[in-house]
Amino acid sequence: MSGDVCIVGIGIHRFGRTDGLSGVDQGVFAVRQALADAGIEWPQVQFAYGSSDAAGNPDTMVDRLGLTGVQFINVRNGCAAGGSALFSAQMAIKSGEFDIGVAVGFDKHPRGAFNAMPAEYNLPDWYGEVGQMVTTQFFAAKIMRYMSLFGISQKTLGLVAEKAFRNAVHAPHAWRRQPVSLDEILDAPLVSDPYTKYMFCSPAEGGVALVLASEKKARELGKPLIRLKAATMRTRPPHSFEVFAPSVDVVEDDTGPRGTASRIASADAFRLAGIGPGDIDVAQLQDTEAGAEIMHMAENGFCADGEQEQWLAEGRTEINGALPVNTDGGCLACGEPIGASGLRQVYENVVQLRGDGGGRQVPDAPKTAYSHVYGAPGVSAVTILER
Amino acid sequence: MRAIAEGLFTDETPPRLIGGKDRETGRIVFPCPASEGYDAVPLSRDGTLWSYTVQRFRPKTPPYAGPEAFSPWVVAYVELPGEVIVEARLDDVAFEDVKVGMAVRFAPSPLDLSDPESPLIPAFSPAAGGAA
């Protein structure tokens, strides 16, 4: 294939809670908006990849979009499902088989924490019976160790959450659009130490769709070329520390960070794109909790472990900072519908590269944008876009 | 008193956790997988706290099978030197005294502290002599 895969259409159903609309409804809404944005009709779509964890099979939406016989593949990959659908979609075009297709993700979760069952993760029943089948425990323990190794303060976690809610004020698709003060964040009840309730995202609802096209097709459509320079998806290495793990490997020297799926997917993406972390103008990093954004800054190569304390203090990840991170408020403000979440990050990056961010627009016409999503049991997907 | 599942603890007094040693690589995991590729091995009673958090809300039922009445507990990741890091509870300590690196010892505890018939679950307590 000559040329890059391009994103020529984007659509989103607002995140949060939408009573009366199913997850599939929200996915269909997003697809229709993305098709209109691309200036095409559903019968022109040659293939689709859809991700949902808890809201049904995405391929069922052909009922609503049109029974064109299109090939439509369902993807499940933990919280990296959306990123995995996008990875798959770009491969269909890269292979030369297709010119234009859709990646769509949606979800609709019940209130409260995710409620995974041990058997779904090849774990014994007792692990859930004793109260350890709880994602928040793992995320809290991961940042607790990181803080003790690299001197990150709880105040810095609070600054991440404060930024998320402040950015989301300007994002119409975000769930929580009220600013919350740093003091209120830090003084709120603890959910799992060191995290207060404002430092965790909540399971939510929403839908996102992207129309992908070959460069040739994108030029025909007359769309601005938003190039997908890399889309990678990787699983965990040995010795990594993951959610839903009754045990973790010991290592000889445990004074540094361990390998993660994110580190592999990130290094891979930068290699494919032929650029480095210093070349990125805006980034969306998985922030299911405030500490995840902190750790993912380092896991994706943007800073050294421990430098985040200074980065946040200096406002370097603010919208007008050196590397704006989670410009739409991320998972903290948007919530996490598993199937849609990774695609929301890419949606936001396209908005930023088009210069359509309004009150949350990154200044000076950003040219490169990075997204990263992480899920159980140790899967990560990364994309790099270039204008 | 009985353990919450077969094959978690040794029969000795006091008991130890039982891990699984991969026959080919020597890697130790917990619990011991029901697979012929692993040998059951008793794990060390003594370790250090590798990381932790506090569970401050009652987990959803199912799968949680503990009492309706809820008190927060410490979720611990304990490094058993040269063996494996295991996830368990940490009892007998004030939350503010929990520190990464502190010395702990295996001491299984009932899932429901108010019920003497309650099954035993994997748990540690601070080792006598204080922090490492």
Coordinates of C-alpha atoms in Angstrom, one line a residue:
Chain A
M1 CA 0.0 0.0 0.0
S2 CA 1.2 3.5 -0.7
G3 CA 0.5 6.3 1.7
D4 CA -0.8 6.3 5.2
V5 CA -4.1 5.2 6.7
C6 CA -6.0 8.4 7.5
I7 CA -8.9 9.3 9.8
V8 CA -11.6 11.0 7.7
G9 CA -14.6 11.0 10.0
I10 CA -15.2 11.2 13.8
G11 CA -18.4 10.8 15.8
I12 CA -19.2 10.6 19.5
H13 CA -22.2 10.1 21.8
R14 CA -21.6 12.0 25.0
F15 CA -20.2 10.0 27.9
G16 CA -21.9 9.7 31.3
R17 CA -25.3 8.3 31.9
T18 CA -28.0 8.3 29.2
D19 CA -31.1 6.6 30.5
G20 CA -33.3 5.3 27.7
L21 CA -30.5 4.7 25.2
S22 CA -28.8 1.3 25.0
G23 CA -25.1 0.9 24.4
V24 CA -25.8 -0.1 20.8
D25 CA -27.9 3.0 20.4
Q26 CA -25.0 5.2 21.4
G27 CA -22.7 3.3 19.1
V28 CA -25.1 3.8 16.2
F29 CA -25.4 7.5 17.0
A30 CA -21.6 7.8 16.9
V31 CA -21.3 5.9 13.6
R32 CA -23.9 8.1 11.9
Q33 CA -22.1 11.2 13.1
A34 CA -18.8 9.9 11.8
L35 CA -20.2 9.0 8.4
A36 CA -21.7 12.5 8.1
D37 CA -18.4 14.0 9.1
A38 CA -16.6 11.9 6.4
G39 CA -19.3 12.8 3.9
I40 CA -20.1 9.1 3.1
E41 CA -23.1 6.8 3.4
W42 CA -23.1 3.4 5.2
P43 CA -23.2 1.4 2.0
Q44 CA -19.8 2.7 1.1
V45 CA -18.3 1.2 4.3
Q46 CA -16.3 -1.9 3.4
F47 CA -15.6 -3.3 6.9
A48 CA -16.1 -2.5 10.6
Y49 CA -14.5 -3.5 13.8
G50 CA -16.6 -2.9 16.9
S51 CA -15.7 -3.1 20.6
S52 CA -18.0 -3.5 23.6
D53 CA -17.4 -5.2 26.9
A54 CA -20.8 -5.2 28.6
A55 CA -23.4 -3.8 26.1
G56 CA -23.8 -6.5 23.5
N57 CA -22.3 -7.5 20.2
P58 CA -21.4 -4.5 18.1
D59 CA -22.1 -6.3 14.8
T60 CA -25.8 -6.3 15.7
M61 CA -26.0 -2.6 14.7
V62 CA -26.2 -3.5 11.0
D63 CA -29.9 -3.8 11.8
R64 CA -30.0 -0.1 12.2
L65 CA -27.3 1.1 9.8
G66 CA -28.2 -1.1 6.9
L67 CA -28.0 -4.8 5.9
T68 CA -25.3 -4.3 3.3
G69 CA -23.6 -7.6 4.1
V70 CA -20.6 -5.7 5.3
Q71 CA -17.9 -7.7 7.3
F72 CA -18.2 -6.6 10.9
I73 CA -15.9 -8.1 13.5
N74 CA -16.4 -7.8 17.3
V75 CA -13.4 -7.1 19.5
R76 CA -13.0 -7.7 23.2
N77 CA -9.6 -6.8 24.9
G78 CA -10.3 -5.5 28.4
C79 CA -10.1 -1.7 28.6
A80 CA -7.8 -1.7 25.5
A81 CA -10.8 -2.9 23.4
G82 CA -11.3 0.4 21.5
G83 CA -7.6 0.6 20.8
S84 CA -7.6 -3.0 19.6
A85 CA -10.5 -2.3 17.3
L86 CA -8.7 0.6 15.8
F87 CA -5.5 -1.5 15.4
S88 CA -7.5 -4.1 13.5
A89 CA -9.2 -1.5 11.3
Q90 CA -6.0 0.1 10.2
M91 CA -4.5 -3.3 9.3
A92 CA -7.5 -4.0 7.0
I93 CA -6.5 -0.9 5.0
K94 CA -2.7 -1.3 5.3
S95 CA -3.1 -4.8 3.9
G96 CA -4.4 -3.2 0.7
E97 CA -7.6 -5.2 1.0
F98 CA -9.9 -2.3 1.7
D99 CA -10.1 1.5 1.2
I100 CA -12.6 2.7 3.8
G101 CA -14.0 1.3 7.0
V102 CA -15.2 2.0 10.5
A103 CA -13.9 1.4 14.1
V104 CA -16.6 1.8 16.6
G105 CA -16.8 1.3 20.4
F106 CA -19.5 1.7 22.9
D107 CA -20.5 0.5 26.4
K108 CA -23.1 0.8 29.2
H109 CA -22.0 -0.3 32.6
P110 CA -24.1 -0.5 35.8
R111 CA -23.3 2.0 38.6
G112 CA -20.5 1.3 41.1
A113 CA -17.2 -0.5 40.6
F114 CA -16.7 -3.0 37.8
N115 CA -17.8 -6.4 38.9
A116 CA -15.6 -9.0 37.3
M117 CA -16.0 -12.7 38.3
P118 CA -12.8 -14.8 39.0
A119 CA -13.7 -17.5 36.4
E120 CA -13.7 -15.0 33.6
Y121 CA -10.0 -14.4 34.4
N122 CA -9.0 -18.0 35.0
L123 CA -8.8 -17.4 38.7
P124 CA -10.2 -19.6 41.6
D125 CA -13.5 -18.6 43.2
W126 CA -11.9 -17.9 46.6
Y127 CA -10.0 -15.0 45.1
G128 CA -13.3 -13.2 44.7
E129 CA -14.9 -14.5 47.9
V130 CA -12.2 -12.9 50.0
G131 CA -12.8 -9.5 48.4
Q132 CA -9.7 -9.3 46.1
M133 CA -11.5 -9.3 42.8
V134 CA -11.6 -5.5 42.9
T135 CA -9.8 -3.4 40.3
T136 CA -9.4 -0.3 42.6
Q137 CA -7.2 -2.4 45.0
F138 CA -4.7 -3.1 42.3
F139 CA -4.5 0.4 40.9
A140 CA -4.1 1.9 44.4
A141 CA -1.4 -0.7 45.3
K142 CA 0.5 0.0 42.0
I143 CA 0.7 3.8 42.7
M144 CA 1.5 3.2 46.4
R145 CA 4.6 1.2 45.4
Y146 CA 5.5 3.8 42.7
M147 CA 5.2 6.6 45.2
S148 CA 7.5 4.9 47.6
L149 CA 10.1 4.2 44.9
F150 CA 10.0 7.5 43.1
G151 CA 8.9 10.1 45.6
I152 CA 5.5 11.1 44.2
S153 CA 3.3 13.0 46.6
Q154 CA -0.5 12.7 47.1
K155 CA -0.7 16.4 46.2
T156 CA 0.6 15.5 42.7
L157 CA -2.2 12.9 42.3
G158 CA -4.6 15.7 43.3
L159 CA -3.2 18.1 40.7
V160 CA -3.9 15.4 38.0
A161 CA -7.5 15.2 39.0
E162 CA -7.9 18.9 39.3
K163 CA -6.6 19.4 35.7
A164 CA -8.9 16.7 34.4
F165 CA -12.1 18.4 35.7
R166 CA -10.8 21.8 34.6
N167 CA -10.2 20.6 31.1
A168 CA -13.5 18.8 30.8
V169 CA -15.4 22.1 31.4
H170 CA -14.7 22.8 27.7
A171 CA -15.4 19.2 26.3
P172 CA -19.1 18.8 25.4
H173 CA -18.8 15.0 25.4
A174 CA -17.4 14.8 28.9
W175 CA -19.5 13.5 31.8
R176 CA -18.3 15.7 34.7
R177 CA -17.8 19.3 33.6
Q178 CA -17.6 21.1 36.9
P179 CA -14.2 22.2 38.2
V180 CA -13.2 20.7 41.6
S181 CA -10.6 22.5 43.8
L182 CA -7.4 20.8 44.8
D183 CA -8.4 21.0 48.5
E184 CA -11.7 19.4 47.8
I185 CA -10.0 16.6 45.9
L186 CA -7.4 16.0 48.6
D187 CA -9.9 16.2 51.5
A188 CA -12.5 13.9 50.0
P189 CA -13.0 10.4 51.5
L190 CA -10.4 7.8 50.6
V191 CA -11.7 5.0 48.4
S192 CA -8.5 3.0 48.3
D193 CA -5.4 4.7 49.8
P194 CA -3.9 6.9 48.6
Y195 CA -6.8 7.7 46.3
T196 CA -9.8 9.8 47.2
K197 CA -13.1 9.5 45.4
Y198 CA -12.1 12.2 42.9
M199 CA -9.0 10.4 41.9
F200 CA -10.8 7.4 40.4
C201 CA -12.9 7.4 37.2
S202 CA -16.3 5.7 37.2
P203 CA -17.7 3.1 34.8
A204 CA -19.9 5.0 32.4
E205 CA -21.7 5.0 29.1
G206 CA -20.8 6.4 25.7
G207 CA -20.0 5.6 22.1
V208 CA -17.3 6.7 19.6
A209 CA -16.8 5.9 15.9
L210 CA -14.0 6.7 13.5
V211 CA -14.0 6.4 9.7
L212 CA -10.6 5.2 8.4
A213 CA -9.5 5.5 4.8
S214 CA -6.5 4.9 2.6
E215 CA -4.6 8.1 1.8
K216 CA -5.9 7.9 -1.8
K217 CA -9.5 7.6 -0.6
A218 CA -9.0 10.4 1.9
R219 CA -7.8 12.7 -0.9
E220 CA -10.8 11.7 -3.0
L221 CA -13.1 12.7 -0.1
G222 CA -11.3 16.0 0.2
K223 CA -10.7 15.6 3.9
P224 CA -7.8 17.1 5.8
L225 CA -5.2 14.3 6.1
I226 CA -5.0 13.2 9.7
R227 CA -2.5 10.4 9.3
L228 CA -2.4 7.3 11.5
K229 CA 1.4 7.0 11.7
A230 CA 1.2 4.1 14.2
A231 CA -1.3 1.9 15.9
T232 CA 0.0 -0.9 18.2
M233 CA -1.4 -3.3 20.6
R234 CA 0.7 -5.5 22.9
T235 CA 0.3 -7.9 25.9
R236 CA 2.3 -8.0 29.1
P237 CA 5.9 -9.1 29.6
P238 CA 7.2 -11.4 32.4
H239 CA 7.4 -9.9 35.9
S240 CA 4.8 -7.2 35.2
F241 CA 2.4 -6.2 38.0
E242 CA -1.1 -6.6 36.8
V243 CA -4.7 -6.3 37.9
F244 CA -6.4 -9.6 39.1
A245 CA -3.1 -11.3 40.0
P246 CA -2.9 -13.3 43.2
S247 CA 0.9 -13.3 42.9
V248 CA 3.6 -11.3 41.2
D249 CA 7.1 -12.6 40.2
V250 CA 10.1 -11.6 42.4
V251 CA 13.0 -10.0 40.5
E252 CA 16.6 -9.7 41.6
D253 CA 16.8 -5.9 41.4
D254 CA 13.4 -4.4 42.3
T255 CA 14.5 -0.8 42.7
G256 CA 13.2 0.3 39.3
P257 CA 10.0 0.1 37.4
R258 CA 8.9 -3.2 36.0
G259 CA 8.2 -3.9 32.3
T260 CA 4.6 -3.3 31.1
A261 CA 2.5 -3.9 28.0
S262 CA 2.4 -0.1 27.7
R263 CA 6.2 0.2 27.5
I264 CA 6.3 -2.4 24.7
A265 CA 3.3 -0.9 22.8
S266 CA 4.8 2.6 23.1
A267 CA 8.3 1.8 22.0
D268 CA 6.8 -0.1 19.1
A269 CA 4.6 2.9 18.1
F270 CA 7.5 5.4 18.2
R271 CA 9.6 3.0 16.1
L272 CA 6.8 2.7 13.5
A273 CA 6.2 6.4 13.4
G274 CA 9.9 7.2 13.2
I275 CA 9.6 9.9 15.9
G276 CA 10.3 10.2 19.6
P277 CA 8.3 11.3 22.7
G278 CA 9.8 14.8 22.4
D279 CA 8.1 15.2 19.0
I280 CA 4.6 14.7 20.4
D281 CA 2.4 17.9 20.8
V282 CA -0.6 16.5 22.7
A283 CA -1.2 13.2 24.5
Q284 CA -4.2 11.3 25.8
L285 CA -2.9 8.7 28.4
Q286 CA -5.0 6.1 30.2
D287 CA -6.0 7.8 33.5
T288 CA -8.5 5.4 35.1
E289 CA -7.0 6.9 38.3
A290 CA -4.9 9.9 38.8
G291 CA -1.7 7.8 39.4
A292 CA -2.2 6.0 36.2
E293 CA -1.6 9.2 34.3
I294 CA 1.5 9.8 36.3
M295 CA 2.9 6.3 35.8
H296 CA 1.9 6.3 32.1
M297 CA 3.8 9.5 31.5
A298 CA 6.9 7.5 32.2
E299 CA 5.8 4.2 30.7
N300 CA 5.2 5.9 27.4
G301 CA 8.6 7.6 27.4
F302 CA 7.6 11.2 28.1
C303 CA 9.6 11.6 31.3
A304 CA 11.8 9.7 33.6
D305 CA 10.3 8.0 36.7
G306 CA 10.0 10.6 39.5
E307 CA 10.1 13.6 37.2
Q308 CA 6.3 13.8 37.3
E309 CA 6.4 15.6 40.6
Q310 CA 8.1 18.6 39.0
W311 CA 6.1 18.3 35.7
L312 CA 2.8 18.7 37.5
A313 CA 4.1 21.4 39.9
E314 CA 5.2 23.4 36.8
G315 CA 2.0 22.8 34.9
R316 CA 3.8 21.1 32.0
T317 CA 0.8 18.9 31.2
E318 CA -1.7 21.7 31.1
I319 CA -3.4 22.6 27.8
N320 CA -0.9 25.5 27.4
G321 CA 2.1 23.5 28.7
A322 CA 4.9 21.7 27.0
L323 CA 3.0 18.4 26.7
P324 CA -0.8 18.8 27.2
V325 CA -2.2 15.5 28.6
N326 CA -5.8 14.4 28.6
T327 CA -7.2 17.6 27.1
D328 CA -10.8 16.5 27.4
G329 CA -10.5 15.5 31.0
G330 CA -9.6 11.9 30.3
C331 CA -11.3 9.0 32.0
L332 CA -11.4 10.9 35.3
A333 CA -13.9 13.4 33.8
C334 CA -15.4 11.4 31.0
G335 CA -15.8 8.1 32.9
E336 CA -14.9 4.8 31.4
P337 CA -17.3 2.9 29.0
I338 CA -14.8 0.1 28.3
G339 CA -15.5 -0.4 24.6
A340 CA -15.5 3.3 23.8
S341 CA -12.7 4.6 25.9
G342 CA -9.7 4.1 23.8
L343 CA -11.5 5.5 20.7
R344 CA -12.5 8.6 22.7
Q345 CA -8.8 9.4 23.1
V346 CA -8.3 9.2 19.3
Y347 CA -11.5 11.3 18.7
E348 CA -10.1 13.9 21.0
N349 CA -6.7 13.9 19.2
V350 CA -8.4 14.3 15.8
V351 CA -10.3 17.3 17.2
Q352 CA -7.1 18.8 18.5
L353 CA -5.2 18.3 15.2
R354 CA -8.1 19.8 13.3
G355 CA -8.0 22.8 15.6
D356 CA -11.6 22.3 16.7
G357 CA -11.0 22.1 20.4
G358 CA -12.6 25.4 21.3
G359 CA -11.9 26.3 25.0
R360 CA -9.7 23.2 25.3
Q361 CA -7.7 23.7 22.1
V362 CA -4.0 23.2 22.4
P363 CA -2.3 26.4 21.1
D364 CA 0.1 26.7 18.2
A365 CA -1.6 24.2 15.9
P366 CA -0.4 20.9 17.2
K367 CA 0.9 18.5 14.5
T368 CA 1.3 15.2 16.4
A369 CA -0.9 13.5 18.8
Y370 CA -0.5 10.4 21.0
S371 CA -3.0 8.1 22.6
H372 CA -2.5 5.2 25.0
V373 CA -5.0 2.8 26.6
Y374 CA -4.4 0.1 29.2
G375 CA -6.6 -2.8 30.3
A376 CA -6.8 -6.1 32.2
P377 CA -5.0 -8.5 32.3
G378 CA -2.1 -6.4 31.0
V379 CA -2.9 -5.2 27.5
S380 CA -2.1 -1.8 26.0
A381 CA -2.8 0.0 22.7
V382 CA -1.1 3.1 21.4
T383 CA -1.7 5.4 18.4
I384 CA 0.3 8.2 16.9
L385 CA -1.5 10.7 14.7
E386 CA 0.1 13.3 12.5
R387 CA -1.4 16.2 10.6
Chain B
M1 CA -10.7 -24.2 61.4
R2 CA -10.6 -24.8 57.6
A3 CA -9.1 -22.8 54.8
I4 CA -11.4 -21.1 52.3
A5 CA -10.2 -23.5 49.5
E6 CA -8.3 -26.8 49.3
G7 CA -4.6 -26.6 48.7
L8 CA -4.0 -23.1 49.9
F9 CA -2.3 -23.8 53.3
T10 CA -0.1 -26.6 54.6
D11 CA -1.5 -28.9 57.4
E12 CA 1.3 -27.9 59.9
T13 CA 0.8 -25.6 62.9
P14 CA 1.2 -22.8 62.2
P15 CA 0.4 -23.3 58.5
R16 CA 2.2 -21.9 55.5
L17 CA 0.9 -20.9 52.1
I18 CA 1.3 -23.4 49.3
G19 CA 2.7 -22.1 46.0
G20 CA 3.3 -23.8 42.7
K21 CA 6.8 -24.2 41.2
D22 CA 7.0 -24.5 37.4
R23 CA 8.8 -27.7 36.7
E24 CA 10.6 -26.3 33.7
T25 CA 11.5 -22.7 34.7
G26 CA 11.4 -22.8 38.5
R27 CA 9.1 -19.8 38.6
I28 CA 6.9 -19.8 41.7
V29 CA 3.3 -18.7 41.5
F30 CA 0.4 -18.6 44.1
P31 CA -1.9 -20.3 44.3
C32 CA -0.6 -23.6 43.0
P33 CA -2.2 -24.2 39.6
A34 CA -4.2 -27.4 39.1
S35 CA -1.9 -28.3 36.3
E36 CA 0.7 -31.1 36.1
G37 CA 3.4 -28.6 35.1
Y38 CA 3.7 -27.4 38.7
D39 CA 4.9 -28.9 42.0
A40 CA 3.2 -27.7 45.2
V41 CA 5.8 -26.0 47.5
P42 CA 5.3 -24.6 50.9
L43 CA 6.2 -20.9 50.9
S44 CA 8.1 -18.9 53.5
R45 CA 6.2 -17.6 56.5
D46 CA 8.2 -14.4 56.7
G47 CA 8.3 -11.6 54.2
T48 CA 8.3 -7.9 53.7
L49 CA 5.5 -5.6 52.6
W50 CA 6.0 -4.9 48.8
S51 CA 3.0 -2.6 48.4
Y52 CA -0.5 -2.1 49.9
T53 CA -3.8 -0.2 49.9
V54 CA -6.8 -0.1 52.1
Q55 CA -10.1 -1.5 50.9
R56 CA -12.6 1.1 52.2
F57 CA -15.8 0.0 50.6
R58 CA -17.6 -3.4 50.7
P59 CA -16.9 -5.3 47.5
K60 CA -19.9 -6.4 45.4
T61 CA -21.5 -9.7 46.2
P62 CA -21.1 -11.9 44.3
P63 CA -18.2 -12.7 44.2
Y64 CA -17.4 -11.3 47.7
A65 CA -18.6 -13.7 50.4
G66 CA -17.7 -11.8 53.5
P67 CA -20.1 -10.5 56.2
E68 CA -22.7 -7.8 55.4
A69 CA -21.2 -5.6 58.2
F70 CA -18.1 -3.9 56.7
S71 CA -14.9 -2.7 58.2
P72 CA -12.0 -1.6 56.0
W73 CA -9.0 -3.8 55.7
V74 CA -5.4 -3.6 54.4
V75 CA -4.8 -5.3 51.0
A76 CA -1.1 -6.3 51.1
Y77 CA 1.3 -7.5 48.5
V78 CA 4.0 -9.5 50.5
E79 CA 7.4 -10.4 49.0
L80 CA 8.5 -13.8 50.2
P81 CA 12.2 -13.4 49.5
G82 CA 13.5 -15.5 46.5
E83 CA 10.0 -17.0 46.0
V84 CA 7.1 -14.8 45.0
I85 CA 5.0 -11.8 45.9
V86 CA 1.6 -12.8 47.2
E87 CA -1.6 -10.7 47.6
A88 CA -3.3 -11.2 51.0
R89 CA -4.7 -9.2 53.9
L90 CA -2.6 -7.5 56.5
D91 CA -4.1 -7.6 60.0
D92 CA -3.2 -6.3 63.5
V93 CA -1.9 -3.0 62.4
A94 CA -3.3 0.6 62.3
F95 CA -3.6 1.9 58.8
E96 CA -1.3 4.8 59.4
D97 CA 1.5 2.4 60.6
V98 CA 1.6 0.4 57.4
K99 CA 4.8 1.0 55.5
V100 CA 6.3 -0.5 52.4
G101 CA 9.3 -2.6 53.5
M102 CA 7.9 -3.6 56.9
A103 CA 8.5 -7.1 58.1
V104 CA 5.4 -9.4 58.1
R105 CA 4.6 -13.0 59.0
F106 CA 1.9 -15.3 57.6
A107 CA -1.1 -15.6 60.0
P108 CA -4.3 -16.7 58.3
S109 CA -7.5 -15.0 59.6
P110 CA -11.2 -15.7 59.4
L111 CA -13.1 -14.1 56.5
D112 CA -15.7 -13.0 59.1
L113 CA -13.9 -12.0 62.3
S114 CA -17.2 -12.2 64.3
D115 CA -17.9 -15.8 63.2
P116 CA -15.8 -18.6 64.7
E117 CA -16.9 -21.0 62.0
S118 CA -15.8 -18.7 59.2
P119 CA -13.2 -20.1 56.8
L120 CA -9.6 -18.9 57.0
I121 CA -8.2 -16.7 54.3
P122 CA -4.6 -15.8 53.4
A123 CA -3.4 -13.0 55.8
F124 CA -0.2 -11.6 57.3
S125 CA 0.5 -9.7 60.5
P126 CA 3.4 -7.4 61.4
A127 CA 6.3 -9.6 62.5
A128 CA 7.5 -9.3 66.1
G129 CA 10.4 -6.9 66.3
G130 CA 8.9 -4.2 64.1
A131 CA 9.8 -2.8 60.7
A132 CA 12.7 -4.3 58.7

